[in-house]
Amino acid sequence: KTTLLRCIAGFQVATSGDILLNGEDVTSMPPNQRPVNTVFQKYALFPHLNVFDNVAFGLKLRGVEKTEMERKVKKALKMVAMSDYEYRDVDTLSGGQQQRVAIARAIINEPEVLLLDEPLAALDRKMRADMQLELREMHKKLGITFIYVTHDQEEALTLSDRVVVMREGKIQQIGSPTDIYNEPQNCFVADFIGQSNILDATMVHDKLVHFCERDFECVDHGFGEDTEVDVVIRPEDFYISDRNIPSKEEVAEGKTEDMWQLYGNVNSCIFKGVHYHMTIMTDNDYELEVQDYNAFMPGTRVGLLVKPEDIQVMHKSRLCNSFPGIMHENEQVEFLDELWEVSERTAERFAVGEEVDIEVDFNHINLQDDEENGVLSGEVYYMLYKGDHYHLQIRTDDGDDIYVDTNDIWDKGDRVGIKIAPSWIRLYKRETKEEV
């Protein structure tokens, strides 16, 4: 995100692509000629200058007349509520006050675009919340575009008219804060923005999806029939009750109330100031997060309901691990720069040296505590809890990604060994996708 911001500012040269401002290509334009200004995370104020001189610095470089300079500095300081501080030394100011000075210095040159690189990261939580509101007001008054880089999801939703969610330099989704929150396009966005219940599911047909071992009506369509998908349900979208809830045995016998779709027991209940956050273990062993204004204490048996419009269905990013490979002698196939054994029956269908496509299901990757015991080694790079298992992204030492479904608990950064049993490696003829 910061690299992109630096390219827009001209501090870094883009290796490919174009940067357009109002239709004009500014990709090769020097930084000092671009109508943009930057507010940095660490403010970058001049410690030997007072507040007035810090804010006026850009105007002095442009040779602005003294009377005009004073008028503009006072106007900028008034906009950031720092009118009484113009002759104070910047090192006597609090973090929030220094941030205001940095913003005043950036806006005084009347840029067409203001770039902000995590400008509130150094502030405490209360001050951050106050500055978020002030930035929104400044944006309205200035009437210019703000491009704001942050890793704080709440901050992005609070400040933005339009949000761009990025992962490893690639855009995952662009939309309004409401769209990003309510209509995430993939698991990463759903997990990154807000709290979510993300579950493996099957789209039975239009407007009917199967997860947690039962069918649910939904409003999504166009996914096909019997298609593997993911669903996301926000914790606040569950309705919960403990009144007249049948026992687990009665549920198994079909003696249930029509209203409730899932039944379970409360595992934990935490007060969050405005609501209670609870984890529910359903009768079929799915752990769900639920938020409600009422508290349901641990051990309480409850029923859960979710409305069709509150179930968001998403395409899966991938259905299994897929790699290119090449056949070797002795019933071995090479992929991920290693030799792996395959079953004799599979190996005999291919010639030595033949290029093949390889697939391995997520739940058929065996992770080892001792990385020396694996054919490959790597570390846990990303984790996603999916109700009854973890979906892990393992990045190998050579930079390749392997995806794993497991019930074992790992932490991000854990070193692991990777093994795959010969019978779980599926081989296909290159391009034809004909399994043999």
Short mmCIF file of C-alpha atoms in Angstrom, two decimals:
data_model
loop_
_atom_site.label_atom_id
_atom_site.label_comp_id
_atom_site.label_asym_id
_atom_site.label_seq_id
_atom_site.Cartn_x
_atom_site.Cartn_y
_atom_site.Cartn_z
CA LYS A 1 0.00 0.00 0.00
CA THR A 2 2.80 2.39 0.91
CA THR A 3 4.67 1.51 -2.30
CA LEU A 4 1.59 2.47 -4.31
CA LEU A 5 1.30 5.75 -2.40
CA ARG A 6 4.98 6.53 -3.03
CA CYS A 7 4.50 5.88 -6.75
CA ILE A 8 1.58 8.32 -6.84
CA ALA A 9 3.68 10.93 -5.01
CA GLY A 10 6.63 10.37 -7.36
CA PHE A 11 9.03 9.22 -4.63
CA GLN A 12 9.26 5.81 -6.26
CA VAL A 13 9.29 4.91 -9.97
CA ALA A 14 6.57 2.53 -11.18
CA THR A 15 8.09 -0.43 -13.06
CA SER A 16 4.98 -0.78 -15.23
CA GLY A 17 1.55 0.76 -15.70
CA ASP A 18 0.41 4.39 -15.78
CA ILE A 19 -0.60 6.91 -13.12
CA LEU A 20 -3.32 9.27 -14.35
CA LEU A 21 -4.53 12.42 -12.61
CA ASN A 22 -7.67 13.91 -14.16
CA GLY A 23 -6.81 11.98 -17.31
CA GLU A 24 -3.24 13.32 -17.48
CA ASP A 25 -0.36 10.84 -17.36
CA VAL A 26 1.91 11.88 -14.45
CA THR A 27 3.91 8.64 -14.30
CA SER A 28 7.18 10.34 -15.29
CA MET A 29 6.48 13.73 -13.75
CA PRO A 30 8.96 14.84 -11.01
CA PRO A 31 7.52 14.84 -7.46
CA ASN A 32 7.74 18.63 -7.06
CA GLN A 33 5.60 19.16 -10.16
CA ARG A 34 2.79 16.82 -9.15
CA PRO A 35 -0.28 18.48 -7.58
CA VAL A 36 -0.16 16.13 -4.58
CA ASN A 37 1.10 16.39 -1.00
CA THR A 38 1.87 13.64 1.50
CA VAL A 39 1.21 13.29 5.22
CA PHE A 40 3.64 10.73 6.63
CA GLN A 41 3.16 8.29 9.49
CA LYS A 42 6.02 9.90 11.46
CA TYR A 43 4.95 13.46 10.58
CA ALA A 44 8.45 14.51 9.33
CA LEU A 45 8.23 17.94 10.99
CA PHE A 46 11.33 20.14 11.19
CA PRO A 47 12.37 20.17 14.89
CA HIS A 48 14.31 23.46 14.59
CA LEU A 49 11.26 25.34 13.25
CA ASN A 50 8.16 26.43 15.17
CA VAL A 51 4.63 25.54 14.09
CA PHE A 52 4.22 28.61 11.86
CA ASP A 53 7.49 28.03 10.00
CA ASN A 54 6.80 24.32 9.57
CA VAL A 55 3.45 25.04 7.95
CA ALA A 56 4.86 27.91 5.86
CA PHE A 57 7.88 25.95 4.61
CA GLY A 58 6.39 25.06 1.20
CA LEU A 59 5.16 28.59 0.63
CA LYS A 60 8.63 30.02 1.35
CA LEU A 61 10.16 27.71 -1.24
CA ARG A 62 7.67 29.05 -3.78
CA GLY A 63 8.48 32.66 -2.86
CA VAL A 64 4.98 33.55 -1.69
CA GLU A 65 4.66 37.15 -0.48
CA LYS A 66 4.80 37.52 3.34
CA THR A 67 1.28 38.91 3.86
CA GLU A 68 -0.26 36.20 1.69
CA MET A 69 1.83 33.59 3.49
CA GLU A 70 0.56 34.66 6.91
CA ARG A 71 -3.03 34.61 5.68
CA LYS A 72 -2.69 31.09 4.29
CA VAL A 73 -0.86 29.73 7.36
CA LYS A 74 -3.52 31.10 9.72
CA LYS A 75 -6.27 29.67 7.56
CA ALA A 76 -4.60 26.23 7.49
CA LEU A 77 -4.00 26.22 11.26
CA LYS A 78 -7.60 27.25 11.89
CA MET A 79 -8.79 24.35 9.78
CA VAL A 80 -6.86 21.87 11.96
CA ALA A 81 -7.79 23.62 15.25
CA MET A 82 -4.22 24.82 15.94
CA SER A 83 -4.70 28.62 15.71
CA ASP A 84 -3.20 29.33 19.15
CA TYR A 85 -0.06 27.26 18.58
CA GLU A 86 1.64 29.02 15.66
CA TYR A 87 4.74 30.08 17.62
CA ARG A 88 5.14 26.93 19.70
CA ASP A 89 8.11 24.59 19.19
CA VAL A 90 6.92 21.38 17.56
CA ASP A 91 8.73 19.17 20.10
CA THR A 92 6.47 20.59 22.86
CA LEU A 93 3.32 19.34 21.09
CA SER A 94 1.46 16.10 21.69
CA GLY A 95 1.26 13.44 19.01
CA GLY A 96 -2.19 14.54 17.93
CA GLN A 97 -1.11 18.19 17.72
CA GLN A 98 1.96 17.30 15.66
CA GLN A 99 -0.28 15.35 13.32
CA ARG A 100 -2.49 18.41 12.86
CA VAL A 101 0.57 20.51 12.01
CA ALA A 102 1.69 17.92 9.44
CA ILE A 103 -1.78 18.01 7.83
CA ALA A 104 -1.79 21.83 7.81
CA ARG A 105 1.62 21.84 6.09
CA ALA A 106 0.29 19.41 3.47
CA ILE A 107 -2.96 21.24 2.68
CA ILE A 108 -1.55 24.77 2.59
CA ASN A 109 -0.28 24.26 -0.97
CA GLU A 110 -3.83 23.37 -2.04
CA PRO A 111 -3.02 20.00 -3.62
CA GLU A 112 -5.50 18.23 -5.88
CA VAL A 113 -4.82 15.00 -4.00
CA LEU A 114 -3.74 14.55 -0.39
CA LEU A 115 -1.86 11.31 0.32
CA LEU A 116 -1.96 10.03 3.90
CA ASP A 117 0.28 7.10 4.87
CA GLU A 118 -1.10 5.63 8.12
CA PRO A 119 -1.09 9.14 9.65
CA LEU A 120 -2.84 8.10 12.88
CA ALA A 121 -0.80 4.97 13.63
CA ALA A 122 1.26 6.62 16.38
CA LEU A 123 -1.77 7.94 18.30
CA ASP A 124 -3.62 6.25 21.14
CA ARG A 125 -7.06 4.77 20.49
CA LYS A 126 -9.11 7.69 21.84
CA MET A 127 -7.08 10.28 19.94
CA ARG A 128 -7.28 8.19 16.77
CA ALA A 129 -11.07 8.16 16.97
CA ASP A 130 -11.15 11.94 17.46
CA MET A 131 -8.75 12.55 14.57
CA GLN A 132 -10.78 10.28 12.26
CA LEU A 133 -13.80 12.54 12.73
CA GLU A 134 -11.67 15.65 12.23
CA LEU A 135 -10.20 14.24 9.00
CA ARG A 136 -13.68 13.62 7.66
CA GLU A 137 -14.62 17.22 8.41
CA MET A 138 -11.41 18.50 6.78
CA HIS A 139 -12.17 16.41 3.70
CA LYS A 140 -15.59 18.03 3.39
CA LYS A 141 -14.18 21.54 3.83
CA LEU A 142 -11.26 21.08 1.42
CA GLY A 143 -13.23 19.32 -1.29
CA ILE A 144 -10.18 17.43 -2.59
CA THR A 145 -9.41 13.74 -2.93
CA PHE A 146 -7.80 11.95 0.02
CA ILE A 147 -5.96 8.68 -0.63
CA TYR A 148 -5.55 7.12 2.79
CA VAL A 149 -3.41 4.07 3.54
CA THR A 150 -4.28 2.11 6.69
CA HIS A 151 -4.13 -1.45 8.00
CA ASP A 152 -6.91 -0.62 10.49
CA GLN A 153 -10.20 -2.01 9.15
CA GLU A 154 -12.40 0.17 11.37
CA GLU A 155 -10.50 3.25 10.26
CA ALA A 156 -10.99 2.33 6.60
CA LEU A 157 -14.74 1.89 7.06
CA THR A 158 -15.07 5.09 9.10
CA LEU A 159 -13.18 7.44 6.80
CA SER A 160 -13.76 6.19 3.28
CA ASP A 161 -16.21 6.80 0.50
CA ARG A 162 -14.48 4.03 -1.46
CA VAL A 163 -12.32 1.22 -0.07
CA VAL A 164 -9.66 -0.78 -1.90
CA VAL A 165 -8.67 -3.99 -0.08
CA MET A 166 -5.21 -5.22 -1.10
CA ARG A 167 -3.32 -8.40 -0.36
CA GLU A 168 0.32 -8.88 -1.33
CA GLY A 169 0.08 -6.08 -3.87
CA LYS A 170 -3.09 -7.37 -5.55
CA ILE A 171 -6.50 -5.74 -5.31
CA GLN A 172 -9.04 -8.09 -3.75
CA GLN A 173 -12.10 -5.82 -3.87
CA ILE A 174 -13.10 -2.21 -4.53
CA GLY A 175 -16.35 -0.79 -3.20
CA SER A 176 -18.12 1.40 -0.68
CA PRO A 177 -17.61 0.58 3.02
CA THR A 178 -21.11 -0.92 3.07
CA ASP A 179 -20.39 -3.12 0.03
CA ILE A 180 -17.05 -4.27 1.42
CA TYR A 181 -18.61 -5.21 4.76
CA ASN A 182 -21.91 -6.71 3.58
CA GLU A 183 -20.86 -8.14 0.21
CA PRO A 184 -17.27 -9.40 0.53
CA GLN A 185 -16.08 -11.09 -2.65
CA ASN A 186 -13.77 -13.65 -1.07
CA CYS A 187 -12.70 -15.11 2.27
CA PHE A 188 -9.74 -12.78 2.70
CA VAL A 189 -11.94 -9.66 2.48
CA ALA A 190 -14.60 -11.20 4.73
CA ASP A 191 -11.99 -12.15 7.33
CA PHE A 192 -10.00 -8.91 7.08
CA ILE A 193 -12.92 -6.49 7.38
CA GLY A 194 -14.80 -7.02 10.63
CA GLN A 195 -15.58 -10.28 12.43
CA SER A 196 -17.07 -13.11 10.43
CA ASN A 197 -18.29 -16.67 10.45
CA ILE A 198 -16.77 -18.16 7.28
CA LEU A 199 -17.88 -21.69 6.41
CA ASP A 200 -17.45 -24.24 3.63
CA ALA A 201 -20.74 -24.69 1.80
CA THR A 202 -22.40 -26.17 -1.27
CA MET A 203 -24.71 -24.15 -3.51
CA VAL A 204 -27.53 -26.66 -4.02
CA HIS A 205 -29.18 -24.44 -6.60
CA ASP A 206 -30.17 -20.78 -6.93
CA LYS A 207 -31.25 -19.34 -3.56
CA LEU A 208 -30.52 -22.54 -1.61
CA VAL A 209 -27.17 -23.22 0.07
CA HIS A 210 -26.05 -26.11 2.30
CA PHE A 211 -23.74 -25.61 5.28
CA CYS A 212 -23.54 -26.75 8.91
CA GLU A 213 -25.18 -29.99 7.67
CA ARG A 214 -28.48 -28.38 6.64
CA ASP A 215 -30.04 -26.33 3.84
CA PHE A 216 -30.57 -22.58 4.15
CA GLU A 217 -32.55 -20.27 1.92
CA CYS A 218 -30.46 -17.37 0.59
CA VAL A 219 -30.80 -14.61 -2.01
CA ASP A 220 -27.75 -15.47 -4.12
CA HIS A 221 -27.98 -17.03 -7.55
CA GLY A 222 -25.82 -17.76 -10.57
CA PHE A 223 -23.39 -20.12 -8.83
CA GLY A 224 -24.69 -23.26 -10.59
CA GLU A 225 -25.88 -26.46 -8.93
CA ASP A 226 -23.99 -28.53 -6.35
CA THR A 227 -21.12 -26.04 -6.50
CA GLU A 228 -18.55 -25.74 -3.72
CA VAL A 229 -18.68 -22.20 -2.28
CA ASP A 230 -17.90 -20.26 0.88
CA VAL A 231 -20.49 -18.45 2.97
CA VAL A 232 -20.00 -15.58 5.41
CA ILE A 233 -22.40 -14.59 8.17
CA ARG A 234 -21.61 -11.63 10.40
CA PRO A 235 -21.95 -12.32 14.15
CA GLU A 236 -24.61 -9.61 14.55
CA ASP A 237 -26.78 -11.22 11.85
CA PHE A 238 -27.68 -14.26 13.96
CA TYR A 239 -30.89 -14.22 15.99
CA ILE A 240 -30.45 -16.08 19.27
CA SER A 241 -32.84 -17.28 21.99
CA ASP A 242 -32.82 -19.60 25.00
CA ARG A 243 -36.61 -19.94 25.32
CA ASN A 244 -38.14 -23.38 24.94
CA ILE A 245 -35.08 -24.80 23.20
CA PRO A 246 -35.22 -28.60 22.71
CA SER A 247 -32.45 -30.81 24.05
CA LYS A 248 -29.79 -32.28 21.78
CA GLU A 249 -31.58 -35.64 21.97
CA GLU A 250 -34.91 -34.08 20.99
CA VAL A 251 -33.24 -32.35 18.05
CA ALA A 252 -31.77 -35.68 16.92
CA GLU A 253 -35.25 -37.20 17.07
CA GLY A 254 -36.71 -34.36 15.02
CA LYS A 255 -38.63 -32.78 17.93
CA THR A 256 -37.72 -29.18 17.11
CA GLU A 257 -39.35 -25.80 16.78
CA ASP A 258 -39.73 -24.73 13.15
CA MET A 259 -38.34 -21.26 13.84
CA TRP A 260 -34.77 -22.19 14.76
CA GLN A 261 -32.28 -23.50 12.19
CA LEU A 262 -29.37 -24.45 14.45
CA TYR A 263 -29.10 -25.47 18.09
CA GLY A 264 -26.15 -25.50 20.43
CA ASN A 265 -24.59 -24.40 23.71
CA VAL A 266 -22.86 -21.16 24.63
CA ASN A 267 -19.12 -21.65 25.16
CA SER A 268 -18.17 -18.09 26.12
CA CYS A 269 -19.76 -14.69 26.63
CA ILE A 270 -17.74 -11.44 26.68
CA PHE A 271 -19.13 -7.95 27.26
CA LYS A 272 -17.89 -5.55 24.55
CA GLY A 273 -19.42 -2.31 25.85
CA VAL A 274 -22.32 -2.09 23.40
CA HIS A 275 -23.06 -5.78 22.93
CA TYR A 276 -22.10 -9.25 24.14
CA HIS A 277 -19.85 -11.42 21.99
CA MET A 278 -20.52 -15.16 22.32
CA THR A 279 -19.17 -18.37 20.84
CA ILE A 280 -21.74 -21.10 20.26
CA MET A 281 -20.89 -24.77 19.73
CA THR A 282 -23.66 -26.24 17.61
CA ASP A 283 -24.96 -29.78 18.01
CA ASN A 284 -23.06 -30.79 14.88
CA ASP A 285 -19.77 -29.36 16.23
CA TYR A 286 -19.49 -26.04 14.40
CA GLU A 287 -18.20 -23.11 16.42
CA LEU A 288 -20.02 -19.87 15.56
CA GLU A 289 -19.54 -16.28 16.74
CA VAL A 290 -22.71 -14.43 17.71
CA GLN A 291 -23.29 -10.87 18.93
CA ASP A 292 -26.38 -9.73 20.77
CA TYR A 293 -27.48 -6.99 23.14
CA ASN A 294 -28.56 -9.68 25.60
CA ALA A 295 -26.11 -11.91 27.45
CA PHE A 296 -26.37 -15.69 27.25
CA MET A 297 -24.08 -17.24 29.83
CA PRO A 298 -21.73 -20.21 29.13
CA GLY A 299 -23.61 -23.50 29.26
CA THR A 300 -26.91 -21.98 28.11
CA ARG A 301 -28.68 -23.98 25.39
CA VAL A 302 -29.79 -21.74 22.53
CA GLY A 303 -31.39 -21.72 19.11
CA LEU A 304 -30.00 -19.74 16.16
CA LEU A 305 -31.66 -18.22 13.11
CA VAL A 306 -30.23 -16.33 10.14
CA LYS A 307 -32.32 -14.63 7.47
CA PRO A 308 -31.70 -15.37 3.75
CA GLU A 309 -30.48 -11.84 3.00
CA ASP A 310 -27.84 -12.09 5.75
CA ILE A 311 -26.10 -15.11 4.17
CA GLN A 312 -23.40 -13.97 1.75
CA VAL A 313 -22.31 -16.64 -0.75
CA MET A 314 -18.83 -16.30 -2.29
CA HIS A 315 -16.91 -18.14 -4.99
CA LYS A 316 -14.01 -20.19 -3.65
CA SER A 317 -10.60 -18.86 -4.61
CA ARG A 318 -9.50 -22.44 -5.29
CA LEU A 319 -10.93 -25.92 -4.88
CA CYS A 320 -7.64 -27.77 -4.26
CA ASN A 321 -3.87 -27.41 -4.54
CA SER A 322 -2.74 -27.40 -8.18
CA PHE A 323 0.85 -27.65 -9.44
CA PRO A 324 2.68 -28.33 -12.72
CA GLY A 325 4.95 -31.38 -12.64
CA ILE A 326 7.10 -33.80 -14.61
CA MET A 327 7.33 -37.58 -14.37
CA HIS A 328 10.51 -39.29 -13.20
CA GLU A 329 11.62 -42.89 -12.91
CA ASN A 330 10.87 -45.14 -9.93
CA GLU A 331 7.22 -43.97 -9.61
CA GLN A 332 8.14 -40.42 -8.74
CA VAL A 333 6.85 -37.07 -9.91
CA GLU A 334 8.64 -33.75 -9.55
CA PHE A 335 6.77 -30.67 -8.40
CA LEU A 336 7.62 -27.79 -6.07
CA ASP A 337 11.28 -28.64 -6.87
CA GLU A 338 11.05 -31.94 -5.00
CA LEU A 339 10.50 -35.61 -5.92
CA TRP A 340 7.30 -37.20 -4.58
CA GLU A 341 6.28 -40.83 -4.70
CA VAL A 342 3.02 -41.71 -6.48
CA SER A 343 1.15 -44.99 -6.61
CA GLU A 344 2.50 -47.63 -8.99
CA ARG A 345 -0.81 -47.81 -10.85
CA THR A 346 -0.73 -44.07 -11.48
CA ALA A 347 2.94 -43.92 -12.48
CA GLU A 348 2.68 -46.64 -15.12
CA ARG A 349 0.22 -44.50 -17.14
CA PHE A 350 2.82 -41.81 -17.84
CA ALA A 351 6.13 -41.75 -19.66
CA VAL A 352 9.31 -40.60 -17.94
CA GLY A 353 9.80 -36.91 -18.74
CA GLU A 354 6.12 -36.30 -19.49
CA GLU A 355 4.70 -33.01 -18.21
CA VAL A 356 1.64 -33.42 -16.00
CA ASP A 357 -0.81 -31.39 -13.93
CA ILE A 358 -1.07 -32.30 -10.26
CA GLU A 359 -3.87 -31.83 -7.75
CA VAL A 360 -3.92 -32.49 -4.01
CA ASP A 361 -6.94 -31.83 -1.78
CA PHE A 362 -6.52 -29.42 1.13
CA ASN A 363 -7.23 -32.13 3.72
CA HIS A 364 -4.66 -34.53 2.25
CA ILE A 365 -1.60 -32.46 3.17
CA ASN A 366 0.20 -33.81 6.24
CA LEU A 367 1.94 -31.18 8.39
CA GLN A 368 4.79 -32.19 10.69
CA ASP A 369 5.89 -30.46 13.90
CA ASP A 370 9.50 -31.23 13.00
CA GLU A 371 10.18 -29.67 9.62
CA GLU A 372 13.02 -32.12 9.06
CA ASN A 373 10.43 -34.91 8.77
CA GLY A 374 8.81 -33.34 5.71
CA VAL A 375 9.69 -33.59 2.04
CA LEU A 376 9.28 -29.80 2.03
CA SER A 377 9.51 -27.23 4.80
CA GLY A 378 7.88 -23.84 5.23
CA GLU A 379 5.92 -21.70 7.65
CA VAL A 380 2.30 -20.93 8.40
CA TYR A 381 1.68 -17.70 6.49
CA TYR A 382 -2.08 -17.17 6.86
CA MET A 383 -4.82 -18.79 8.95
CA LEU A 384 -8.59 -18.82 8.51
CA TYR A 385 -10.99 -20.55 10.90
CA LYS A 386 -13.94 -22.10 9.08
CA GLY A 387 -16.22 -23.22 11.89
CA ASP A 388 -14.99 -26.80 12.30
CA HIS A 389 -11.42 -26.64 10.93
CA TYR A 390 -8.58 -24.28 10.03
CA HIS A 391 -7.65 -23.38 6.47
CA LEU A 392 -3.93 -22.60 6.34
CA GLN A 393 -1.68 -21.04 3.74
CA ILE A 394 1.79 -22.55 4.03
CA ARG A 395 4.59 -20.66 2.29
CA THR A 396 7.50 -22.93 1.44
CA ASP A 397 11.11 -21.86 1.76
CA ASP A 398 11.16 -21.38 -2.04
CA GLY A 399 8.16 -19.03 -1.91
CA ASP A 400 5.48 -21.44 -3.16
CA ASP A 401 2.07 -21.64 -1.49
CA ILE A 402 0.36 -24.82 -0.28
CA TYR A 403 -3.15 -24.74 1.24
CA VAL A 404 -4.11 -27.08 4.06
CA ASP A 405 -7.32 -27.97 5.90
CA THR A 406 -6.60 -29.25 9.39
CA ASN A 407 -8.14 -29.66 12.84
CA ASP A 408 -4.75 -29.13 14.47
CA ILE A 409 -4.04 -25.73 16.01
CA TRP A 410 -1.08 -23.86 14.53
CA ASP A 411 0.08 -20.29 14.91
CA LYS A 412 1.11 -17.89 12.19
CA GLY A 413 4.87 -18.17 11.73
CA ASP A 414 5.11 -21.80 12.89
CA ARG A 415 7.71 -23.83 10.98
CA VAL A 416 6.32 -27.06 9.53
CA GLY A 417 7.34 -30.05 7.48
CA ILE A 418 5.10 -31.06 4.56
CA LYS A 419 4.31 -34.65 3.50
CA ILE A 420 1.81 -36.02 0.97
CA ALA A 421 0.90 -39.70 0.79
CA PRO A 422 1.35 -41.23 -2.72
CA SER A 423 -2.33 -42.18 -2.95
CA TRP A 424 -3.44 -38.55 -2.47
CA ILE A 425 -1.51 -37.15 -5.44
CA ARG A 426 -3.76 -36.95 -8.52
CA LEU A 427 -2.10 -36.72 -11.94
CA TYR A 428 -3.63 -35.38 -15.14
CA LYS A 429 -2.38 -35.26 -18.68
CA ARG A 430 -1.17 -31.73 -19.35
CA GLU A 431 -3.93 -29.49 -20.77
CA THR A 432 -6.47 -32.25 -21.43
CA LYS A 433 -7.36 -32.55 -17.72
CA GLU A 434 -7.97 -36.27 -18.29
CA GLU A 435 -7.34 -38.00 -14.97
CA VAL A 436 -5.39 -41.24 -15.12
#
